[in-house]
mmCIF file of C-alpha atoms and ligand atoms in Angstrom:
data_model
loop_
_atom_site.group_PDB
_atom_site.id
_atom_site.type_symbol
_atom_site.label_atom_id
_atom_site.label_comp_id
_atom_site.label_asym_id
_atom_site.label_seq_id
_atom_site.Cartn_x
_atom_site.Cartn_y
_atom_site.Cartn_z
ATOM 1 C CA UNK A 1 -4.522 -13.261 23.530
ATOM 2 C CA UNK A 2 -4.292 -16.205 20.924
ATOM 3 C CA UNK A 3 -1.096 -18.023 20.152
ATOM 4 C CA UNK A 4 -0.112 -16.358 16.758
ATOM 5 C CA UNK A 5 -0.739 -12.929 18.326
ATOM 6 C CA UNK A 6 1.209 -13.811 21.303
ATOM 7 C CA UNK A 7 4.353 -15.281 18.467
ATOM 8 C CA UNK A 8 3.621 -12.186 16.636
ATOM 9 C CA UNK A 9 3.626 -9.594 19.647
ATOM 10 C CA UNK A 10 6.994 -11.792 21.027
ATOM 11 C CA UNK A 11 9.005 -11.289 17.569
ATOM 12 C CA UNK A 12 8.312 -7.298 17.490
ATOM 13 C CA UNK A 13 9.062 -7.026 20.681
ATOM 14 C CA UNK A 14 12.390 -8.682 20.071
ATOM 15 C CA UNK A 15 13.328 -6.984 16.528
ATOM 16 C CA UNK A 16 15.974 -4.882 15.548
ATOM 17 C CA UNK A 17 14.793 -3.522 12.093
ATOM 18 C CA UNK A 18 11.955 -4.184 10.533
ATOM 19 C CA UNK A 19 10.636 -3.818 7.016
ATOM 20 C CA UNK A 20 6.666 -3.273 6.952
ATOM 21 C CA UNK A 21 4.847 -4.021 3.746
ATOM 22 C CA UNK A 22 0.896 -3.027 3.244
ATOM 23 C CA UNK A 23 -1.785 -3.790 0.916
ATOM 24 C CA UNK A 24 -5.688 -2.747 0.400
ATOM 25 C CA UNK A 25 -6.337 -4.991 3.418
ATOM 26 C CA UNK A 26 -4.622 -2.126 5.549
ATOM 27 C CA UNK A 27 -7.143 -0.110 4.888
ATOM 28 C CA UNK A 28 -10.253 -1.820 4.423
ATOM 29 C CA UNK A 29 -11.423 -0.362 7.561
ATOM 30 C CA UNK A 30 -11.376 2.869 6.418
ATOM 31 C CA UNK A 31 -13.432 1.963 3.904
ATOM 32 C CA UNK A 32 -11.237 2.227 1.173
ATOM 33 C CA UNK A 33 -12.115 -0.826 -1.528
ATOM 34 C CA UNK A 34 -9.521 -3.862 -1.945
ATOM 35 C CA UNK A 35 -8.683 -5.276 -5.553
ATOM 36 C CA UNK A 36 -9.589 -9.085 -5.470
ATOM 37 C CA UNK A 37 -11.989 -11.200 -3.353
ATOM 38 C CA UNK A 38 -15.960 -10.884 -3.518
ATOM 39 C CA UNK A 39 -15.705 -6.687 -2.608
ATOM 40 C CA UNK A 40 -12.692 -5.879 -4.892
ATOM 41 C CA UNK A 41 -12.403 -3.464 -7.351
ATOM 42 C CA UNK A 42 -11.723 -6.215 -9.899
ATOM 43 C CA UNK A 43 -14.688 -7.975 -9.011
ATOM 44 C CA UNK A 44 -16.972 -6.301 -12.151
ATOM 45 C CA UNK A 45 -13.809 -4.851 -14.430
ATOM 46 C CA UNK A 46 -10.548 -6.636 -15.270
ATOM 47 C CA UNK A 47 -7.638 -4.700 -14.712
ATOM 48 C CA UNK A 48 -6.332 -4.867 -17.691
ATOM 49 C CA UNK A 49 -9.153 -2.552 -18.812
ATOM 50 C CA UNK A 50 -8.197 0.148 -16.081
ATOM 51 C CA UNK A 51 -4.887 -0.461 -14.675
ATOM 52 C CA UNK A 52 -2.512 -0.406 -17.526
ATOM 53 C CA UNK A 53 -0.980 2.272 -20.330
ATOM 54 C CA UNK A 54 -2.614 0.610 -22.716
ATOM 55 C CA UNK A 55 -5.982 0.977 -21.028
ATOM 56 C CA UNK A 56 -5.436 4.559 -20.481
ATOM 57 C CA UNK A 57 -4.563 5.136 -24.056
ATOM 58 C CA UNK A 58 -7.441 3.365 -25.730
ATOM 59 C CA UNK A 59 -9.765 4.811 -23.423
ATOM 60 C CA UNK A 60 -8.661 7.741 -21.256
ATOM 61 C CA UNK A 61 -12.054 8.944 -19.923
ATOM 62 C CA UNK A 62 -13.480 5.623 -18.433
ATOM 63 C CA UNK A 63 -10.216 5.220 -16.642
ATOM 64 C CA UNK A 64 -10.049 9.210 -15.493
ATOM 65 C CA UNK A 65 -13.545 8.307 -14.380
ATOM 66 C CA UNK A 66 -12.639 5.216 -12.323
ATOM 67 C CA UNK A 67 -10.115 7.346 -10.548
ATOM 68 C CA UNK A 68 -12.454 10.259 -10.127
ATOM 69 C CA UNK A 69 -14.282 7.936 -8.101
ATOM 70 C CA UNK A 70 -11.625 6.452 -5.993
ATOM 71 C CA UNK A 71 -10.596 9.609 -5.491
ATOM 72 C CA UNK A 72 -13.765 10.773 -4.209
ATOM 73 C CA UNK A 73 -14.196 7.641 -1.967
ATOM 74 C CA UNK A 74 -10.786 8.226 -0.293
ATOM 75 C CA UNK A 75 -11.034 11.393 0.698
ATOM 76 C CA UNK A 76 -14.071 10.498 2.552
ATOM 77 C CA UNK A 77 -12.018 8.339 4.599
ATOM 78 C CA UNK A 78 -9.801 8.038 7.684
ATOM 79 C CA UNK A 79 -6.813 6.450 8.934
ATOM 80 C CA UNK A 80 -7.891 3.328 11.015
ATOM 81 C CA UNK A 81 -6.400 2.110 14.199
ATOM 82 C CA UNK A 82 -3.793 -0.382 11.827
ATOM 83 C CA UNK A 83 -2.239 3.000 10.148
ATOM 84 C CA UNK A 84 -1.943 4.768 13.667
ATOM 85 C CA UNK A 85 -0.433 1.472 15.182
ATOM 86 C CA UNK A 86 2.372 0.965 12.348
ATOM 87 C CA UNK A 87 3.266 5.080 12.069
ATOM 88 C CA UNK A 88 3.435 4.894 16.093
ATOM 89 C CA UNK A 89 6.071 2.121 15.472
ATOM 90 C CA UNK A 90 8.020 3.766 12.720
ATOM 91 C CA UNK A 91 7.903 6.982 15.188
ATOM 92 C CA UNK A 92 9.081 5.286 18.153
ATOM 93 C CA UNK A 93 11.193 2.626 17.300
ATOM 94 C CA UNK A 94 14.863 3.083 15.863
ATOM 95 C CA UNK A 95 14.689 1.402 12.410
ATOM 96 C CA UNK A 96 11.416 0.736 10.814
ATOM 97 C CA UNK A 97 11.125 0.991 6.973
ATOM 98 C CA UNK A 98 7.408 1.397 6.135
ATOM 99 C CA UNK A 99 6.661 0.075 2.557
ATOM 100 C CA UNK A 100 3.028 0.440 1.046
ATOM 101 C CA UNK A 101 1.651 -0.902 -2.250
ATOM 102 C CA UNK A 102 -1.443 1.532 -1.663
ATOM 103 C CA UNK A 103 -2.497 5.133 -3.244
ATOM 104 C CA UNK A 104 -4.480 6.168 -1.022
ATOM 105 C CA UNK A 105 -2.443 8.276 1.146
ATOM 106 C CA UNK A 106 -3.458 7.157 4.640
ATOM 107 C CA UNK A 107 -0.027 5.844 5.950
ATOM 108 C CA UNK A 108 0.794 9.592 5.400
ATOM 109 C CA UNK A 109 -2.082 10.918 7.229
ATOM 110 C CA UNK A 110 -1.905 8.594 10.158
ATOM 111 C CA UNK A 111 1.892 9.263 10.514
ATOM 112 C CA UNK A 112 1.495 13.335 10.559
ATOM 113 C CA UNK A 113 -1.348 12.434 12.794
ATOM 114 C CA UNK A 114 0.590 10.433 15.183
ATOM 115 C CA UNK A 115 4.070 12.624 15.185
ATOM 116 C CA UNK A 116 1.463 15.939 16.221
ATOM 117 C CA UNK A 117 0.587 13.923 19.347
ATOM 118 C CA UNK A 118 4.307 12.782 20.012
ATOM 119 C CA UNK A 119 5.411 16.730 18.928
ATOM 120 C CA UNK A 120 6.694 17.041 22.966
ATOM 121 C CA UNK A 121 8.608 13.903 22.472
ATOM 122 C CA UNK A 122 10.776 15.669 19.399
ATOM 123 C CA UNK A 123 8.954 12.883 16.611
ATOM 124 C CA UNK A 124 9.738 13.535 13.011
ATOM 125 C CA UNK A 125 6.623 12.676 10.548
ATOM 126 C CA UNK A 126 8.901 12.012 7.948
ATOM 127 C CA UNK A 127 10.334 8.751 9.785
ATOM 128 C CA UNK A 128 6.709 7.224 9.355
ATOM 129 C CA UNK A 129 5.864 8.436 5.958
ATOM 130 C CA UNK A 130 5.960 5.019 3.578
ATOM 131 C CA UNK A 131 7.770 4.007 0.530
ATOM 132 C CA UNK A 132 4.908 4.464 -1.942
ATOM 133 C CA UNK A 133 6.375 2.125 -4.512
ATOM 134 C CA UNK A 134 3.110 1.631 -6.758
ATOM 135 C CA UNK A 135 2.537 5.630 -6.157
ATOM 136 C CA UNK A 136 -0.019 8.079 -5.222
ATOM 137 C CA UNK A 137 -3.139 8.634 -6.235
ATOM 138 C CA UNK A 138 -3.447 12.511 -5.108
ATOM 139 C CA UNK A 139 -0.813 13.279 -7.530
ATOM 140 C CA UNK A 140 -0.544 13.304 -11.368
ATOM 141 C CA UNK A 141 1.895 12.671 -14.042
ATOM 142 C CA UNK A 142 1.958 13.820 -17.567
ATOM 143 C CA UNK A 143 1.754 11.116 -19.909
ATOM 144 C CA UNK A 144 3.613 12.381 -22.194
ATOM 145 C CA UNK A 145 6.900 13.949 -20.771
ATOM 146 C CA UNK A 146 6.517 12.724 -17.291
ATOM 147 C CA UNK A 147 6.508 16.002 -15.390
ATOM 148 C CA UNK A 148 4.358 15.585 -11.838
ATOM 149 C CA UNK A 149 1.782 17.575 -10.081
ATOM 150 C CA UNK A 150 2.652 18.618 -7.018
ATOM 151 C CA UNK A 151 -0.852 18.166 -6.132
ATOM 152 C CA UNK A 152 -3.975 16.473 -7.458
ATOM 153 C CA UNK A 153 -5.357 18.208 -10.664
ATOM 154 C CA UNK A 154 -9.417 19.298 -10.433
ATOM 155 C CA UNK A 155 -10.449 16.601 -13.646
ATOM 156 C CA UNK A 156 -13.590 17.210 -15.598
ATOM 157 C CA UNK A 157 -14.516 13.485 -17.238
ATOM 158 C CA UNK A 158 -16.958 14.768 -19.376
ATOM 159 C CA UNK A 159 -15.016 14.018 -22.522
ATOM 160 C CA UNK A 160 -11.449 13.004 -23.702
ATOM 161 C CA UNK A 161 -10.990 17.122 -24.753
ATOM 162 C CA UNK A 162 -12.065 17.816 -20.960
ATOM 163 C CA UNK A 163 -9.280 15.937 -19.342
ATOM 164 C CA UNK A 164 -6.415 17.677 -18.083
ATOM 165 C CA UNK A 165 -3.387 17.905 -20.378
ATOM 166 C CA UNK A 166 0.406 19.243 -18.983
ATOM 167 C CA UNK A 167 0.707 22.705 -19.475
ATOM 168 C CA UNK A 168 4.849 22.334 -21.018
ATOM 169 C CA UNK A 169 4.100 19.776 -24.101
ATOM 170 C CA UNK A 170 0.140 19.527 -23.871
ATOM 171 C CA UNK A 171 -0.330 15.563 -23.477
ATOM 172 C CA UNK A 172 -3.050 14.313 -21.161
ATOM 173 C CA UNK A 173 -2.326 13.795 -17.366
ATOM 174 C CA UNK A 174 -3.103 10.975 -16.026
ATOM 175 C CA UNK A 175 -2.706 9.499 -11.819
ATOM 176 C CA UNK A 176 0.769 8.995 -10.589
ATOM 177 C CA UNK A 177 0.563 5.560 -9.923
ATOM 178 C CA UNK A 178 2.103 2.422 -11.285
ATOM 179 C CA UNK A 179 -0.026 0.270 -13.918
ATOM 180 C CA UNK A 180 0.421 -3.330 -14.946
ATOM 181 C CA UNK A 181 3.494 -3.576 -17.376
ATOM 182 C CA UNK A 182 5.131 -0.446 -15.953
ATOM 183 C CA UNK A 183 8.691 -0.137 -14.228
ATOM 184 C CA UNK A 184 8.156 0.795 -10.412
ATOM 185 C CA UNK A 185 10.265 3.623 -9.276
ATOM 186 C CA UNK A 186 13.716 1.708 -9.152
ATOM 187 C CA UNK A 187 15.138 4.203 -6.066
ATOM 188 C CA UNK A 188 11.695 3.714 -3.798
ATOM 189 C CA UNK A 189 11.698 0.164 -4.935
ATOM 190 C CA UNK A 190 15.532 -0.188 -4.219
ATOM 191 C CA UNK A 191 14.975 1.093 -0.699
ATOM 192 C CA UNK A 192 12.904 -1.492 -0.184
ATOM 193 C CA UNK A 193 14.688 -4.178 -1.149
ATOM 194 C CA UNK A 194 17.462 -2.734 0.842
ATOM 195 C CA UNK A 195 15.173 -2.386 4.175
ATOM 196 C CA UNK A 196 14.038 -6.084 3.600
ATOM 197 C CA UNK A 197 17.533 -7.468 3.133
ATOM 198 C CA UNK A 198 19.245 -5.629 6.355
ATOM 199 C CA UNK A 199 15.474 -6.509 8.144
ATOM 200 C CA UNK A 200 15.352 -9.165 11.311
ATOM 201 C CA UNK A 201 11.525 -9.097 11.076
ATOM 202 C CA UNK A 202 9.620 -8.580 7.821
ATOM 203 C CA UNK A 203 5.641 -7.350 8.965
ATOM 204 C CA UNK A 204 3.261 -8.062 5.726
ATOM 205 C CA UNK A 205 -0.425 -6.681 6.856
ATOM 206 C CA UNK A 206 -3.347 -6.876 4.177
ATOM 207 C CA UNK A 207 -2.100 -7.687 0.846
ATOM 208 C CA UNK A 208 -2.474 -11.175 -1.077
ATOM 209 C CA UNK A 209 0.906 -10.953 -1.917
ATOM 210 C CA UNK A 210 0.600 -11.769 -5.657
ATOM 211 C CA UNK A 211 1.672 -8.717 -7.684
ATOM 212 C CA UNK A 212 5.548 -8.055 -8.237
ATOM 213 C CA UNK A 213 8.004 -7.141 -7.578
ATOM 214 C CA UNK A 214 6.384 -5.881 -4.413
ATOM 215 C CA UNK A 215 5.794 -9.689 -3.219
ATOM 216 C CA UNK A 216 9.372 -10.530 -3.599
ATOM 217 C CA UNK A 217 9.861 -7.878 -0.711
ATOM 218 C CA UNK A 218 9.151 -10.926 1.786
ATOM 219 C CA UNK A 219 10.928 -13.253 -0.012
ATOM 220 C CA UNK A 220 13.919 -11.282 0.438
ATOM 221 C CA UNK A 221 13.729 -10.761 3.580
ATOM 222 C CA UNK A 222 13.091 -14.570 4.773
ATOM 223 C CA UNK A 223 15.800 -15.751 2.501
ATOM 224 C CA UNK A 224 17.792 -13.034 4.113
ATOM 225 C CA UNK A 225 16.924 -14.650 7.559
ATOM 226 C CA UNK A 226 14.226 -12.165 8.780
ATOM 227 C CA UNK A 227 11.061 -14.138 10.755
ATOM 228 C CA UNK A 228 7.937 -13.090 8.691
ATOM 229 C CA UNK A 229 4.637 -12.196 10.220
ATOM 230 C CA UNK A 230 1.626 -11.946 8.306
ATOM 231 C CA UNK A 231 -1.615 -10.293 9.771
ATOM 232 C CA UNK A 232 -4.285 -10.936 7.225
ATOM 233 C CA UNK A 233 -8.178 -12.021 7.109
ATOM 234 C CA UNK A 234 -7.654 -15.187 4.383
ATOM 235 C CA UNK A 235 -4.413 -17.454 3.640
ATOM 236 C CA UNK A 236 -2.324 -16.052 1.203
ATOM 237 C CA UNK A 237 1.054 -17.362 -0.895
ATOM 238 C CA UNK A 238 2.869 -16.464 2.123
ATOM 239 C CA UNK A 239 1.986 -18.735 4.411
ATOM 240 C CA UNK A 240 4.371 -21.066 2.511
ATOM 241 C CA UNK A 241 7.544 -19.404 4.661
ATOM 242 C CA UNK A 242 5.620 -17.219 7.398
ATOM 243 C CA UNK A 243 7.016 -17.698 11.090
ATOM 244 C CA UNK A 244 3.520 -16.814 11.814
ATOM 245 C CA UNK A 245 0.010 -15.976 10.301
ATOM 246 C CA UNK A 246 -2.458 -13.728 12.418
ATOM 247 C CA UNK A 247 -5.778 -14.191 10.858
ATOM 248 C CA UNK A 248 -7.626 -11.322 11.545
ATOM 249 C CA UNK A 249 -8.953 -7.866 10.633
ATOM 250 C CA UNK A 250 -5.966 -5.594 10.775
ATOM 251 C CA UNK A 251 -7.166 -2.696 12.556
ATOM 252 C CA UNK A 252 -8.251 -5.007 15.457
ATOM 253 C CA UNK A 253 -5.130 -7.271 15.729
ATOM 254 C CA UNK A 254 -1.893 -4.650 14.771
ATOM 255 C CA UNK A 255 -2.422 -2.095 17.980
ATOM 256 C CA UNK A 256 -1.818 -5.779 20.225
ATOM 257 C CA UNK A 257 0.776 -7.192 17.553
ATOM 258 C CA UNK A 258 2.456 -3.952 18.021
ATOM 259 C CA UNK A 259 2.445 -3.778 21.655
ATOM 260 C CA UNK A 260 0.010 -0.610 21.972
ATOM 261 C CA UNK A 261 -2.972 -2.523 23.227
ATOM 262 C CA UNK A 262 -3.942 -4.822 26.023
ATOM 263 C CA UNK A 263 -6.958 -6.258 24.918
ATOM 264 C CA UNK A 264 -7.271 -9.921 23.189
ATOM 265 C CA UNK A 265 -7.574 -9.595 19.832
ATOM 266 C CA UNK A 266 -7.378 -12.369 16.273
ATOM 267 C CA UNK A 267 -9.607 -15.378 15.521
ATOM 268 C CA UNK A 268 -8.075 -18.141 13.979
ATOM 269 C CA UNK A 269 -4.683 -18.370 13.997
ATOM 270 C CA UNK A 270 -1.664 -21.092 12.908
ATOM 271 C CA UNK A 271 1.782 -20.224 14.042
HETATM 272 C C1 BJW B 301 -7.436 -7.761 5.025
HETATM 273 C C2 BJW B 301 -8.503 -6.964 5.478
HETATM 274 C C3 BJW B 301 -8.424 -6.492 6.802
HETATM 275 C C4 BJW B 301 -8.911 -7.519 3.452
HETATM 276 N N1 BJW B 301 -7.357 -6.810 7.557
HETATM 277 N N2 BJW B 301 -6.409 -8.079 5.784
HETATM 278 C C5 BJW B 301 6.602 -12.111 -11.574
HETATM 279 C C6 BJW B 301 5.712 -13.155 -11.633
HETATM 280 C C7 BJW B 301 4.442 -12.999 -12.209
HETATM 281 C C8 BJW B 301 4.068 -11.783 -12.761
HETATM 282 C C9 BJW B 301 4.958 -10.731 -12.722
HETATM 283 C C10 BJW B 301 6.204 -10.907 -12.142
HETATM 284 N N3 BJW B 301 6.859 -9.702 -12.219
HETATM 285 C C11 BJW B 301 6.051 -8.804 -12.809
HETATM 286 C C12 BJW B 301 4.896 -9.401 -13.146
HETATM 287 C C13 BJW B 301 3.735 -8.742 -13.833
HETATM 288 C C14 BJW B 301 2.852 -7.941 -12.901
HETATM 289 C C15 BJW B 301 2.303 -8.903 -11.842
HETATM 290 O O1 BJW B 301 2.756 -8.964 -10.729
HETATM 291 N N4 BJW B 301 1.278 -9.656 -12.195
HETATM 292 C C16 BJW B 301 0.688 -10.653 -11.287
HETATM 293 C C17 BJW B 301 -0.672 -10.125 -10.792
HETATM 294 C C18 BJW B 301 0.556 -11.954 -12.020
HETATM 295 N N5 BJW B 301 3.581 -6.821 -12.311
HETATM 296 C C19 BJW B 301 3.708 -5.670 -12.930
HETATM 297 O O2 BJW B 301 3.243 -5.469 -14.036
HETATM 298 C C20 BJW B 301 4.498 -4.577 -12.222
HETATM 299 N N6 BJW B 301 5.456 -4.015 -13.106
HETATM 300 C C21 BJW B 301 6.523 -4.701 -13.531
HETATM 301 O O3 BJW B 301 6.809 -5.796 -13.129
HETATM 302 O O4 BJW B 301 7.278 -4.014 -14.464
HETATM 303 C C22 BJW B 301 8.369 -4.691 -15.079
HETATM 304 C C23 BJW B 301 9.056 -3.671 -15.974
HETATM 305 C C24 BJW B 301 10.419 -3.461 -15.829
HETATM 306 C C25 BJW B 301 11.047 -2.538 -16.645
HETATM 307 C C26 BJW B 301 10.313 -1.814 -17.596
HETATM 308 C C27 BJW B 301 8.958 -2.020 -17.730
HETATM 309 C C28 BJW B 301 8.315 -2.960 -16.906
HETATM 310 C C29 BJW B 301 3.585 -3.409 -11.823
HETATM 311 C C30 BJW B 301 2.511 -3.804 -10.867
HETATM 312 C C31 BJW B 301 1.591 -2.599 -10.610
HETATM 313 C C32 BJW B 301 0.378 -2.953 -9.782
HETATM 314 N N7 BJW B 301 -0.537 -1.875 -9.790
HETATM 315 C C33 BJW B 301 -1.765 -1.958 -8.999
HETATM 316 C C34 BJW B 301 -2.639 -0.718 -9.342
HETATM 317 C C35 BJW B 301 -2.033 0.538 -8.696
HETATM 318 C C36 BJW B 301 -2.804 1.759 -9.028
HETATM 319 C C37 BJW B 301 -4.203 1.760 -8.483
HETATM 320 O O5 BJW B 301 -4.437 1.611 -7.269
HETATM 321 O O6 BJW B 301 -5.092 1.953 -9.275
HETATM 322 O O7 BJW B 301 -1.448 -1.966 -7.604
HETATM 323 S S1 BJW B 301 -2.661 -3.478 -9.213
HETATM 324 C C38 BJW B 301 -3.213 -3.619 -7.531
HETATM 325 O O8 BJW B 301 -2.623 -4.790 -6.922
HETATM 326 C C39 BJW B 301 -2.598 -2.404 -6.809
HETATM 327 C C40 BJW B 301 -2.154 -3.003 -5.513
HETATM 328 O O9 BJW B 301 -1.151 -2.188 -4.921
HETATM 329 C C41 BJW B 301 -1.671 -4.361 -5.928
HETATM 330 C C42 BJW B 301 -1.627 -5.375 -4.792
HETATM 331 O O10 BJW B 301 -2.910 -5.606 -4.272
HETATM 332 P P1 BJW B 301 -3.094 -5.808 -2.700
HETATM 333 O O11 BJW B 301 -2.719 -4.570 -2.001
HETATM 334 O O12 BJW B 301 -2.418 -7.040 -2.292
HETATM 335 O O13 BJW B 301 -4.696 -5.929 -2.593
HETATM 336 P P2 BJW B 301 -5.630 -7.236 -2.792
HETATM 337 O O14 BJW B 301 -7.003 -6.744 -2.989
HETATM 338 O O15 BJW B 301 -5.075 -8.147 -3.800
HETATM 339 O O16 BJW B 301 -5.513 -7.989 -1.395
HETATM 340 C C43 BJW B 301 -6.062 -7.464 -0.193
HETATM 341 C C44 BJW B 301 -5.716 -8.420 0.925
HETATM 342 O O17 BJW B 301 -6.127 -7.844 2.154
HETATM 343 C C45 BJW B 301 -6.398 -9.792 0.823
HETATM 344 O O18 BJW B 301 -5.423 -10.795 1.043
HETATM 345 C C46 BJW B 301 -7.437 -9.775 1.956
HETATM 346 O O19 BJW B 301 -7.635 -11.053 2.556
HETATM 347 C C47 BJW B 301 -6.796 -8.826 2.927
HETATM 348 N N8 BJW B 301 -7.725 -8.077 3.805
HETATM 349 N N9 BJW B 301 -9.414 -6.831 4.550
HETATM 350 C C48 BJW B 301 -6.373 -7.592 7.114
HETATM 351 N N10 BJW B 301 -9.404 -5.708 7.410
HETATM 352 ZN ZN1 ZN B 302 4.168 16.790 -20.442
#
């Protein structure tokens, strides 16, 4: 076991509460696409054309479409062994606040998942299912009034008039999530904050840590005193204040971070 992983493993071990946030990176093994770096999303499209109100209201169908897509590409896809590793934790540790930046609904997976094979042992899902605090992308929201699907709605992107509108005052639907310029959920986000500043050990896995106010979610915690571990594949703005950095692919590194593997894992590390 390297050094960092061996720090890392050491500080869980020894926490109290922790305060989990995730990015893409979490799950890039699943096969689920990040935003930046050479295989993002943003790699061909800025996100200002797709990820903001104002995209969505110049252009509704292209951006429907982009979600039709990611929506199709997720549901192809699995929890990975990083997801099971973190909803074990929150499922068998006393006070672990999972926060996720991602849509894609796999925290929520792995953690109902994990709690069916821990049923005998009395495990509530719930305890493992994350603070979504940029949303979900299996749910919608109506544009106009703000009323929410419980579910996702079947869209047809052939044309703006074939997008799904909300049944009560007829504007277009559009994904539940959170867009560049928009307000984050203040009581999901609040919880957060709360988890991070009441946190001994804040666990960031697979995010580059560069959009707000979910960054500042660290912050708070190591101003707060928590150690900060960071499990990622590239340096990111964190490594300014991290206790320690585990370079590596998350699905291969968390299960021994996390104390639910023996076998070596991480490849360059700096503590
Ligand atoms: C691996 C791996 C493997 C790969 N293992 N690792 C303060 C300063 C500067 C700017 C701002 C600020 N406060 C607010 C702003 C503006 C803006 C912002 O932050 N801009 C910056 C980018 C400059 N923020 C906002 O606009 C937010 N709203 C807001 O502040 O509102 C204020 C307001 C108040 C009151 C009224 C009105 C407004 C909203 C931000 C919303 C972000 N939305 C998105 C899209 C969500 C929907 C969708 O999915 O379509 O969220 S953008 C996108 O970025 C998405 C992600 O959740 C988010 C973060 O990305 P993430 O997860 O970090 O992914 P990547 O791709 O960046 O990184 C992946 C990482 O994984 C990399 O580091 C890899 O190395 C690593 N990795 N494989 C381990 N196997
Ligand atoms: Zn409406």
């Amino acid at each position: 076991m390297n050094a960092a992983v061996e720090r890392a493993r050491d500080l869980v071990g020894r926490a109290e509460r922790i305060v989990v946030l995730t990015g893409a990176g979490v799950s890039a093994e699943s096969g689920v696409p990040t935003f930046r770096g050479t295989d993002g999303l943003w790699k061909s499209r800025r996100p200002e054309q797709l990820a903001t109100p104002e995209a969505f209201a110049r252009d509704p169908r292209t951006v429907w479409e982009w979600y039709a897509w990611r929506r199709s590409v997720i549901g192809a896809c699995l929890p990975n062994p990083a997801h099971l590793a973190l909803a074990r934790l929150a499922l068998t540790h006393d006070h672990v606040t999972l926060v996720t930046q991602n849509v894609d609904g796999l925290h929520h997976r792995a953690a109902d998942e994990v709690a069916d094979d821990l049923a005998d042992a009395g495990a509530d899902a719930a305890r493992a299912h994350p603070l979504e605090v940029h949303g979900a992308m299996h749910r919608d929201r109506c544009s106009g009034c703000g009323w929410r699907s419980p579910g996702r709605t079947d869209v047809d992107t052939t044309s703006v008039d074939t997008l799904p509108r909300c049944e009560s005052c007829g504007e277009l639907l559009r994904p539940d999530v959170v867009w560049f310029g928009e307000a984050l959920d203040m009581e999901v986000l609040g919880a957060a904050l709360e988890a991070a500043r009441h946190a001994d050990l804040c666990l960031v896995v697979g995010t580059s840590a560069v959009v707000y106010p979910a960054a500042s979610i660290p912050e708070l915690a190591h101003r707060s005193g928590a150690a900060v571990v960071e499990v990622n594949l590239e340096e990111t703005p964190l490594a300014r204040y991290a206790t320690t950095s585990v370079r590596g692919a998350a699905g291969l590194t968390l299960p021994t971070v996390l104390g639910l593997a023996l076998t070596p894992c991480g490849t360059s590390t700096h503590g």
